[in-house]
Amino acid sequence: MTTEAGSETEVKKGSEQLGPDKGKDKPEEESETPENQKSREASSEEAQDSSSAPAPTSQSSPSSQKKEKVSPESKGISRFLPPWLKKQKSYTLAEPKDETKKRTTEEEQVVEESERQTPEGVAQPKKSLEEAGAENQRNAKADDKEKHSVPSPETQPAKEDGKEMEVEKVATGKEETQEEKEKRETKEVQTAEIKTEIIPQKSPKKIKTVQCKVMLLDGTEYTCDLEKRAKGQVLFDKVCEHLNLLEKDYFGLLFYENSEQKNWLDSSKEIKRQIRSLPWIFTFNVKFYPPDPSQLTEDITRYFLCLQLRQDIASGRLPCSFVTHALLGSYTLQAELGDHDPEEHRSDYISEFQFAPNQTQEMEEKVAELHKTHRGLTPAQADSQFLENAKRLSMYGVDLHHAKDSEGVDIMLGVCANGLLIYKDRLRINRFAWPKILKISYKRSNFYIKVRPAELEQFESTIGFKLPNHRAAKRLWKVCVEHHTFFRLVSPEQPPKAKFLTLGSKFRYSGRTQAQTRQASNLIDRPAPYFERTSSKRVSRSLDGAPMGISDQGLLRDFPATGGQTAGDKIIDIEAAGQAKLKEGGREDDGSPVKTPQLELTQDGKTNSLRVDGENIYVRHSNLMLEDLDKTQDDLLKHQASISELKRNFMESTPEPRPNEWEKRRITPLSLQTQGKKGDHIFQVKTLPGKEKQWTTMPWIAGAKPEETNKSSHETLNIVEEKKQAEVEIEDTLVVDETNKGKMQVATDAGETCKVEHLSKKDSSSLPSDSSSSSSSSESEDEEVGEYQPHHRAIEEVIREEQEEEDDMKRKEHEEKTQRVEAIPEGSKLKVPVEHTQVTAENLVQENAVTIATEEKNLSEEIKQDLGEEKEEEQLKLNGDVSHVDIDVAPQIICCSEPPVVKTEMVTISDATQRTEISTKEVPIVQTETKTITYESPQFDGSAGGNAGVLLSAQTITSESISTTTTTHITKMVKGGVSETRIEKRIVITGDADIDHDEALAQAIKEAKEQHPDMSVTRVVVHKETELAEEDEK
Amino acid sequence: MAGLGGGPAAFGRCTHAVVRALPESLCRQALRRAAGPEVDYARAEREHQLYVGVLRGKLGLQVLELPADESLPDCAFVEDMAVVCEETALLTRPGAPSRRKEVEAMKRVLESLNLNIVEMVDENATLDGGDVLFTGREFFVGLSRRTNQRGAEILADTFKDYAVSTVPVHDSLHLKSFCSMAGPNLIAIGSSEAAQKALKTMQQMSDHRYDKLTVPDDAAANCIYLNIPSKGHVLLHRAPEEYPESAKVFEKLKDHMLIPIANTELEKVDGSLTCCSVLINKTAVL
């Protein structure tokens, strides 16, 4: 896999250089490095002739794609260009704006440096390849990510900003900026590609430093110099060090886009990418308000929390009654001034402090009166008393966001430790505890939560809220993901969980959970640090000067008085949808083990792939939307999106209580797959790493197809695939063309499956064009949609109060899932070990066509090629191994084998002609509504021709949603007695600037994976047509 | 002083009670949701006197008894006129126009207690105290025929420390027609479908987990919990003669000092136990 990916990336790079203006210096170096890498990889990789083969194919394909693409219009150029190239373009576009003005020369230098560095990077990737261990792969991925970043800069010789942007993109990917979106796309292309890219260019670049200003809670300002490409963590650590703060997980750094929009700096991503052109000014704030401050270990931590709360109160963000204002103010005085001294503390001493937004003489008198009663309290005691009272305030720790309900009524969404609160005019009109929330997602400017069915209800409901804009929706989503992860997930035992609260594609929570930070706090062994309590006077000053607090004041007050109550839109999922969900769950589960490794990788490297995965994972709406199709697609997508999905799986799996029980309970194999997988995955993740590694070595295969040049193999995915493979010997090749947002839009807009059809039409028109352009790989687009599925199990663990309910809920869920599973039989559960995902995103105006080609090849396939039936046996063995780890696995295998068997055929697949990969895969046929059509898609033809097999059947399924058109082509080929099923999906997502393309893409991929769990994603081609300006807007 | 009412531990603390004598006009002119037997004034008065006697004599509260006003047949139901939490009193704007004048007397008596008085002046707002359930941690406000959203908003503005959640109330007069607090963390709830539905709503809206005490009769679910320093948990509940099955449920509360009180006559005009008093915890220090 890696080799393939590397080859692909190389090709792309080369193409990139050629195509755009970029890569002047780079091309040569890059070309060299990739080749070397390839050769090394080939040698290193033993069994995989395929690996070597795939690379060439991939190369050829990309080039061909590029050529084709190039021919079209000017806009088409981006399409033609491979994702990297596209990135560059985007960069270039973006660059000129910022960069031209700024530092052209510096950028050039940087580029050179990066080039120099590349050799090192190359060496690393090679190593990773050789090892082929999952861990290694992970590392490699990280490296790749880094590398990616490097190459991009190279490509962008002209402008520093552009370069930097690229780097950032690679590292963090997807987050906030439009540019990021582009980057995201590249990330989506994923690990394999990333690796190759990374290899060439990493290098210690000139260290450019930027001066950062951080507004501290005491009103002072901290200044430091940071390397321009430094990640958020670097700055945050510096600040915490400056503050002598150890329990820092409750805190974070904010930066403001404007007075209203505050963003949390992602510590795992480069600062520059996050803030873009904003000044390097940050605000140190409490991010997670501990529900019980008395459990904090150190007084200094409580002190900073107090400072934050004083700001919150004085700004009005945290409303309190008159009495409470006075009481809290009196504790503030006691902490800062000590005992009341009649001589020193004259009548006006209080007026220098700000205790409330509207401070009256009466209040000050009350404060003074109460101050006298606190005599003898130490500052620490006064702080503790302050917190004991403040924590009881109903709005304590509630992060409010303006929104509208389905009826357009203004409401406020409050995110807190316990869940999501809905306010209207200061009244709480609804509340969704984390355990009740199955999924959190956003699409465009819409924010959705999927809620567990009530006691007597059978179906989950999805509630949608309208945020002011796309960024607001994303911000809210991120905050939700972070809060859920921090407060609900235990995960001292499961570090990955804690780490990856990922927000769809862009976002993931990389910090520790509350449980973990508490554990860590227990280890704090230092004398209570001395710190000077600054007067809250300063606090008031800071309020004045800092953008922070005041803006929020209005939130509660701002509640519009309009009558509509919160009740959001309830979207009732159709049974089919429910089934799909079940399937999804199962698929996800399958993917989870694989995913975990990726997750780790992502965490380390924060590569593009992460973004992609994340997006996919979080986007589960698509399933609901597409129903049948979604299932299969989802499966495919899962493979591709493995990282994000993995993350999600982890999240989900862990949070859900009683994973073992569930698994055991799963009587039906299908059900096992769907439901149990999550839990299993968790277990698997822990135990399997070794296996994963092995498998990862295997993956190679998929790359063979020419189109797959872009393929990126996900190691983690491989693991999952293995299991599935063992079960089923079918190879499925899925080509998914997805335009941005297609599925997402459906969910958001219609909320129901019906939507899908409507949306798709527009896209469909664009699709055909895209298909041609699809050859050119474009990286994932902006993340339009993000989904997040909280892990209920973990949640339960965390919150004991709700355990009972949760348990009940879970039981119900299991039942539901099992039912669904049964219903779903189709859902092919075979997972192909090798997944190649190439995503090329071209930014064209408004039209985004993404072609995702997924090929799932069983590791066993290779073996099977020769042995045939024996291969199957081997697979079983493999499965058995897996089963040791996961109880569910074995049953799953059985189940999987049954359903997929129906349509399975033995075929040799020569993908993309060039690569001679023989994989025997049983292709589970997607149950979605299919229309038998002659298969004419150019891509398929190409693949078919290459294979030189006999075409058994071809089906074309088209589903349309509001914004998305999904065309699914299923082709069965017989080659050399081996049947190969290829599914090519073309999804055209049409959206305006509001749409987060990355997200949409991620969703599409995810959906594809989910729909075809058995299949591996071999190729993803994304054509983006967007106007740069629009991107910027995003 | 204890902030936020001293926390949940202080829930039910009470020093003063405001009650109002029954006007004779009550019997024929009091508002009632459904026609029924006429109120026996003499018996109603006896029951009410017993009620006041328990508060004053048995529990040692300072009872402030307002005189009856014959022009205000519903004036005995003082609960609807004010919501008192800690040092703050919100004078309501009752949903029934005929009762608005009842607030005046309540205002005077509360002012005499030096409470922070907040008046509901918004003409679009209505709020009956009977729709306000304070749990010690938060407020639930029933949105009924007597109470509207605006009234609830004003209540939320008045008591900013607490979450205020709204609960739809359809089939009964007030939210507290079928529920009340029977302990610091204990909600007494009726068995009717409407009551159970409302309870679920409240449970969903709350960050806290309340224990529930389900009684067979909705009317019996309206009880009065007090935390009297010398007596501990005190619960005034409907007499066994009225609701024997519900009384059995209350009798299972071993930690509570149970005081059965009959309310047969006022019940005819939708009166409940909590309706007849406004309980105030006046802390001496502040």
Short mmCIF file of C-alpha atoms in Angstrom, two decimals, chain B:
data_model
loop_
_atom_site.label_atom_id
_atom_site.label_comp_id
_atom_site.label_asym_id
_atom_site.label_seq_id
_atom_site.Cartn_x
_atom_site.Cartn_y
_atom_site.Cartn_z
CA MET B 1 -24.32 33.57 54.55
CA ALA B 2 -24.80 30.81 52.20
CA GLY B 3 -24.85 31.62 48.58
CA LEU B 4 -27.46 30.27 46.33
CA GLY B 5 -29.70 29.54 49.22
CA GLY B 6 -27.03 27.58 50.95
CA GLY B 7 -27.21 24.88 48.39
CA PRO B 8 -29.50 21.93 48.19
CA ALA B 9 -28.84 21.03 51.78
CA ALA B 10 -30.83 24.03 52.85
CA PHE B 11 -33.79 23.11 50.73
CA GLY B 12 -37.05 23.35 52.58
CA ARG B 13 -35.79 25.74 55.20
CA CYS B 14 -38.56 28.03 56.18
CA THR B 15 -39.13 30.68 58.76
CA HIS B 16 -42.19 32.50 57.60
CA ALA B 17 -45.42 31.63 55.91
CA VAL B 18 -47.95 33.92 54.31
CA VAL B 19 -51.53 32.75 54.27
CA ARG B 20 -54.84 34.39 53.69
CA ALA B 21 -58.21 33.78 55.21
CA LEU B 22 -61.05 32.35 53.19
CA PRO B 23 -63.69 34.73 51.92
CA GLU B 24 -67.23 33.49 51.93
CA SER B 25 -67.43 34.38 48.29
CA LEU B 26 -65.14 31.49 47.73
CA CYS B 27 -67.97 29.05 47.86
CA ARG B 28 -69.81 30.31 44.84
CA GLN B 29 -67.50 32.62 43.02
CA ALA B 30 -64.16 30.99 43.17
CA LEU B 31 -62.78 29.94 39.85
CA ARG B 32 -63.09 26.26 39.18
CA ARG B 33 -62.21 24.18 36.23
CA ALA B 34 -65.27 22.01 36.47
CA ALA B 35 -68.63 22.32 38.04
CA GLY B 36 -69.10 20.25 41.13
CA PRO B 37 -70.48 20.18 44.59
CA GLU B 38 -70.61 23.46 46.40
CA VAL B 39 -67.93 24.24 48.90
CA ASP B 40 -68.94 23.84 52.49
CA TYR B 41 -67.56 27.07 53.82
CA ALA B 42 -67.59 26.04 57.43
CA ARG B 43 -65.74 22.88 56.75
CA ALA B 44 -63.37 24.65 54.42
CA GLU B 45 -62.59 27.13 57.13
CA ARG B 46 -61.94 24.39 59.63
CA GLU B 47 -59.58 22.67 57.33
CA HIS B 48 -57.81 25.88 56.57
CA GLN B 49 -57.44 26.73 60.19
CA LEU B 50 -55.97 23.35 60.82
CA TYR B 51 -53.56 23.96 58.00
CA VAL B 52 -52.47 27.30 59.43
CA GLY B 53 -52.33 25.80 62.85
CA VAL B 54 -49.88 23.19 61.75
CA LEU B 55 -47.62 25.77 60.21
CA ARG B 56 -47.73 28.06 63.16
CA GLY B 57 -48.14 25.80 66.10
CA LYS B 58 -46.65 22.52 65.11
CA LEU B 59 -43.83 23.76 62.95
CA GLY B 60 -43.18 27.05 64.65
CA LEU B 61 -43.29 29.24 61.59
CA GLN B 62 -44.11 32.88 61.77
CA VAL B 63 -47.39 32.90 59.97
CA LEU B 64 -48.50 36.15 58.41
CA GLU B 65 -52.22 35.85 57.80
CA LEU B 66 -53.83 38.28 55.47
CA PRO B 67 -57.47 39.10 55.91
CA ALA B 68 -59.93 37.78 53.44
CA ASP B 69 -61.29 40.01 50.74
CA GLU B 70 -64.78 39.16 49.68
CA SER B 71 -64.23 40.81 46.36
CA LEU B 72 -61.46 38.35 45.68
CA PRO B 73 -63.01 34.92 45.99
CA ASP B 74 -59.75 33.16 45.19
CA CYS B 75 -57.62 35.21 47.50
CA ALA B 76 -56.88 32.33 49.81
CA PHE B 77 -54.66 30.77 47.25
CA VAL B 78 -51.74 33.01 47.94
CA GLU B 79 -49.18 30.79 46.33
CA ASP B 80 -50.10 32.06 42.92
CA MET B 81 -49.27 35.62 43.86
CA ALA B 82 -45.60 35.33 44.58
CA VAL B 83 -42.56 33.18 44.03
CA VAL B 84 -40.07 33.56 46.80
CA CYS B 85 -36.62 32.14 46.58
CA GLU B 86 -34.06 33.08 49.12
CA GLU B 87 -34.09 36.81 49.52
CA THR B 88 -35.93 37.57 46.35
CA ALA B 89 -39.65 37.60 45.78
CA LEU B 90 -41.24 37.78 42.39
CA LEU B 91 -44.74 39.16 42.47
CA THR B 92 -46.62 37.47 39.72
CA ARG B 93 -49.13 38.54 37.20
CA PRO B 94 -51.76 35.86 37.61
CA GLY B 95 -53.21 34.33 34.54
CA ALA B 96 -56.75 34.93 35.73
CA PRO B 97 -57.53 38.64 35.43
CA SER B 98 -59.93 38.45 38.31
CA ARG B 99 -57.08 37.59 40.59
CA ARG B 100 -54.62 40.31 39.72
CA LYS B 101 -55.64 42.49 42.56
CA GLU B 102 -54.72 39.79 45.01
CA VAL B 103 -51.10 40.69 44.41
CA GLU B 104 -51.39 43.99 46.19
CA ALA B 105 -51.81 42.52 49.61
CA MET B 106 -49.05 40.08 48.96
CA LYS B 107 -46.76 42.86 47.94
CA ARG B 108 -47.31 44.67 51.17
CA VAL B 109 -46.63 41.72 53.33
CA LEU B 110 -43.50 40.74 51.46
CA GLU B 111 -42.17 44.24 51.63
CA SER B 112 -42.61 44.07 55.33
CA LEU B 113 -40.20 41.17 55.30
CA ASN B 114 -37.53 43.19 53.55
CA LEU B 115 -37.34 40.90 50.62
CA ASN B 116 -36.04 42.03 47.27
CA ILE B 117 -39.27 42.55 45.44
CA VAL B 118 -39.52 42.08 41.72
CA GLU B 119 -42.80 42.87 40.08
CA MET B 120 -44.00 41.43 36.86
CA VAL B 121 -45.14 44.45 34.99
CA ASP B 122 -45.07 43.12 31.48
CA GLU B 123 -48.67 43.03 30.34
CA ASN B 124 -47.92 40.15 28.07
CA ALA B 125 -46.70 38.01 30.89
CA THR B 126 -48.75 35.78 33.08
CA LEU B 127 -47.54 33.55 35.79
CA ASP B 128 -49.22 31.66 38.57
CA GLY B 129 -47.11 30.54 41.44
CA GLY B 130 -48.83 27.20 41.20
CA ASP B 131 -46.97 26.61 37.96
CA VAL B 132 -43.59 27.14 39.54
CA LEU B 133 -41.79 24.19 40.99
CA PHE B 134 -38.55 25.01 42.72
CA THR B 135 -36.48 21.96 43.43
CA GLY B 136 -33.69 23.61 45.30
CA ARG B 137 -31.50 23.33 42.22
CA GLU B 138 -33.62 24.78 39.51
CA PHE B 139 -37.03 25.96 38.52
CA PHE B 140 -39.60 24.22 36.43
CA VAL B 141 -42.33 26.40 35.11
CA GLY B 142 -45.48 24.85 33.80
CA LEU B 143 -46.80 26.51 30.69
CA SER B 144 -50.50 26.31 31.35
CA ARG B 145 -53.57 28.37 30.78
CA ARG B 146 -52.43 30.54 33.61
CA THR B 147 -48.77 30.85 32.81
CA ASN B 148 -47.12 31.79 29.58
CA GLN B 149 -43.66 31.89 28.15
CA ARG B 150 -43.13 35.51 28.93
CA GLY B 151 -43.98 34.97 32.52
CA ALA B 152 -41.46 32.21 32.68
CA GLU B 153 -38.84 34.43 31.11
CA ILE B 154 -39.33 37.06 33.72
CA LEU B 155 -38.99 34.45 36.38
CA ALA B 156 -35.75 33.36 34.77
CA ASP B 157 -34.56 36.94 34.78
CA THR B 158 -35.43 37.28 38.40
CA PHE B 159 -33.66 34.17 39.57
CA LYS B 160 -30.61 34.21 37.40
CA ASP B 161 -28.68 31.75 39.45
CA TYR B 162 -30.97 28.95 38.52
CA ALA B 163 -31.90 27.17 35.40
CA VAL B 164 -35.50 27.70 34.48
CA SER B 165 -37.05 25.04 32.33
CA THR B 166 -40.49 25.08 30.90
CA VAL B 167 -42.89 22.18 31.10
CA PRO B 168 -46.07 22.03 29.09
CA VAL B 169 -49.14 21.53 31.23
CA HIS B 170 -52.33 20.65 29.49
CA ASP B 171 -54.83 18.72 31.49
CA SER B 172 -54.61 20.37 34.83
CA LEU B 173 -54.77 23.79 36.30
CA HIS B 174 -51.16 24.10 37.35
CA LEU B 175 -47.92 22.25 37.16
CA LYS B 176 -48.15 21.63 40.85
CA SER B 177 -51.61 20.21 40.52
CA PHE B 178 -49.95 16.87 40.13
CA CYS B 179 -46.49 17.24 41.55
CA SER B 180 -44.43 18.90 44.22
CA MET B 181 -41.26 18.49 46.15
CA ALA B 182 -41.47 15.89 48.88
CA GLY B 183 -37.85 16.15 49.89
CA PRO B 184 -34.58 17.78 49.01
CA ASN B 185 -34.16 15.67 45.92
CA LEU B 186 -37.54 14.02 45.83
CA ILE B 187 -40.34 14.83 43.46
CA ALA B 188 -43.80 13.62 44.35
CA ILE B 189 -45.64 12.89 41.15
CA GLY B 190 -49.09 11.69 40.29
CA SER B 191 -49.80 8.60 38.29
CA SER B 192 -51.80 10.12 35.51
CA GLU B 193 -50.46 10.06 32.06
CA ALA B 194 -50.13 13.81 31.99
CA ALA B 195 -48.24 13.81 35.25
CA GLN B 196 -45.86 11.13 34.14
CA LYS B 197 -45.27 12.89 30.90
CA ALA B 198 -44.48 16.10 32.68
CA LEU B 199 -42.10 14.26 34.95
CA LYS B 200 -40.25 12.86 32.00
CA THR B 201 -39.95 16.29 30.58
CA MET B 202 -38.52 17.57 33.78
CA GLN B 203 -36.11 14.71 34.03
CA GLN B 204 -34.86 15.32 30.57
CA MET B 205 -34.43 18.99 31.14
CA SER B 206 -32.52 18.65 34.32
CA ASP B 207 -28.88 18.03 34.89
CA HIS B 208 -29.80 16.51 38.18
CA ARG B 209 -31.33 13.22 38.91
CA TYR B 210 -34.29 13.48 41.16
CA ASP B 211 -35.82 10.69 43.06
CA LYS B 212 -39.48 10.36 42.44
CA LEU B 213 -42.30 9.40 44.67
CA THR B 214 -45.18 8.26 42.60
CA VAL B 215 -48.57 8.39 44.23
CA PRO B 216 -51.76 7.01 42.76
CA ASP B 217 -53.65 10.27 42.93
CA ASP B 218 -52.50 13.38 41.18
CA ALA B 219 -54.05 15.65 43.76
CA ALA B 220 -52.21 13.86 46.51
CA ALA B 221 -48.93 14.51 44.80
CA ASN B 222 -49.24 18.08 45.93
CA CYS B 223 -47.67 18.15 49.32
CA ILE B 224 -45.56 20.52 51.34
CA TYR B 225 -42.04 19.69 52.31
CA LEU B 226 -40.32 21.62 55.04
CA ASN B 227 -36.98 21.34 56.66
CA ILE B 228 -37.48 22.45 60.20
CA PRO B 229 -34.32 22.58 62.26
CA SER B 230 -35.85 20.97 65.29
CA LYS B 231 -37.93 18.45 63.42
CA GLY B 232 -35.99 17.53 60.33
CA HIS B 233 -37.92 16.50 57.27
CA VAL B 234 -41.53 17.45 57.55
CA LEU B 235 -44.14 16.58 55.00
CA LEU B 236 -47.68 17.85 54.91
CA HIS B 237 -49.72 15.56 52.77
CA ARG B 238 -53.31 14.77 52.03
CA ALA B 239 -55.16 12.80 54.60
CA PRO B 240 -55.71 9.07 54.33
CA GLU B 241 -59.45 9.66 54.38
CA GLU B 242 -59.14 11.51 51.14
CA TYR B 243 -56.54 9.52 49.32
CA PRO B 244 -55.86 6.33 51.22
CA GLU B 245 -53.69 4.74 48.61
CA SER B 246 -51.54 7.79 48.21
CA ALA B 247 -51.29 8.21 51.93
CA LYS B 248 -49.84 4.72 52.13
CA VAL B 249 -47.13 5.79 49.80
CA PHE B 250 -46.27 8.78 51.91
CA GLU B 251 -46.19 6.63 54.96
CA LYS B 252 -43.26 4.80 53.50
CA LEU B 253 -41.14 7.87 53.96
CA LYS B 254 -39.52 6.82 57.18
CA ASP B 255 -37.31 9.83 57.53
CA HIS B 256 -40.14 12.28 57.27
CA MET B 257 -42.38 13.65 59.94
CA LEU B 258 -45.71 13.13 58.24
CA ILE B 259 -48.60 15.42 58.87
CA PRO B 260 -51.81 14.50 57.08
CA ILE B 261 -54.04 17.43 56.31
CA ALA B 262 -57.47 17.29 54.79
CA ASN B 263 -58.26 19.64 51.99
CA THR B 264 -61.53 18.31 50.72
CA GLU B 265 -63.41 21.55 50.40
CA LEU B 266 -60.84 23.74 48.76
CA GLU B 267 -60.05 20.95 46.39
CA LYS B 268 -63.48 21.48 44.93
CA VAL B 269 -62.24 24.79 43.61
CA ASP B 270 -58.92 23.40 42.52
CA GLY B 271 -57.17 24.31 45.71
CA SER B 272 -54.25 22.22 46.84
CA LEU B 273 -52.02 22.19 49.87
CA THR B 274 -49.33 24.35 48.45
CA CYS B 275 -51.83 26.85 47.12
CA CYS B 276 -52.65 28.18 50.51
CA SER B 277 -49.29 29.48 51.60
CA VAL B 278 -46.15 31.25 50.51
CA LEU B 279 -43.19 29.91 52.39
CA ILE B 280 -40.25 32.15 53.09
CA ASN B 281 -36.88 31.46 54.54
CA LYS B 282 -35.75 34.67 56.10
CA THR B 283 -32.20 34.39 57.24
CA ALA B 284 -31.46 36.51 60.21
CA VAL B 285 -27.89 37.39 59.37
CA LEU B 286 -28.42 39.18 56.15
#
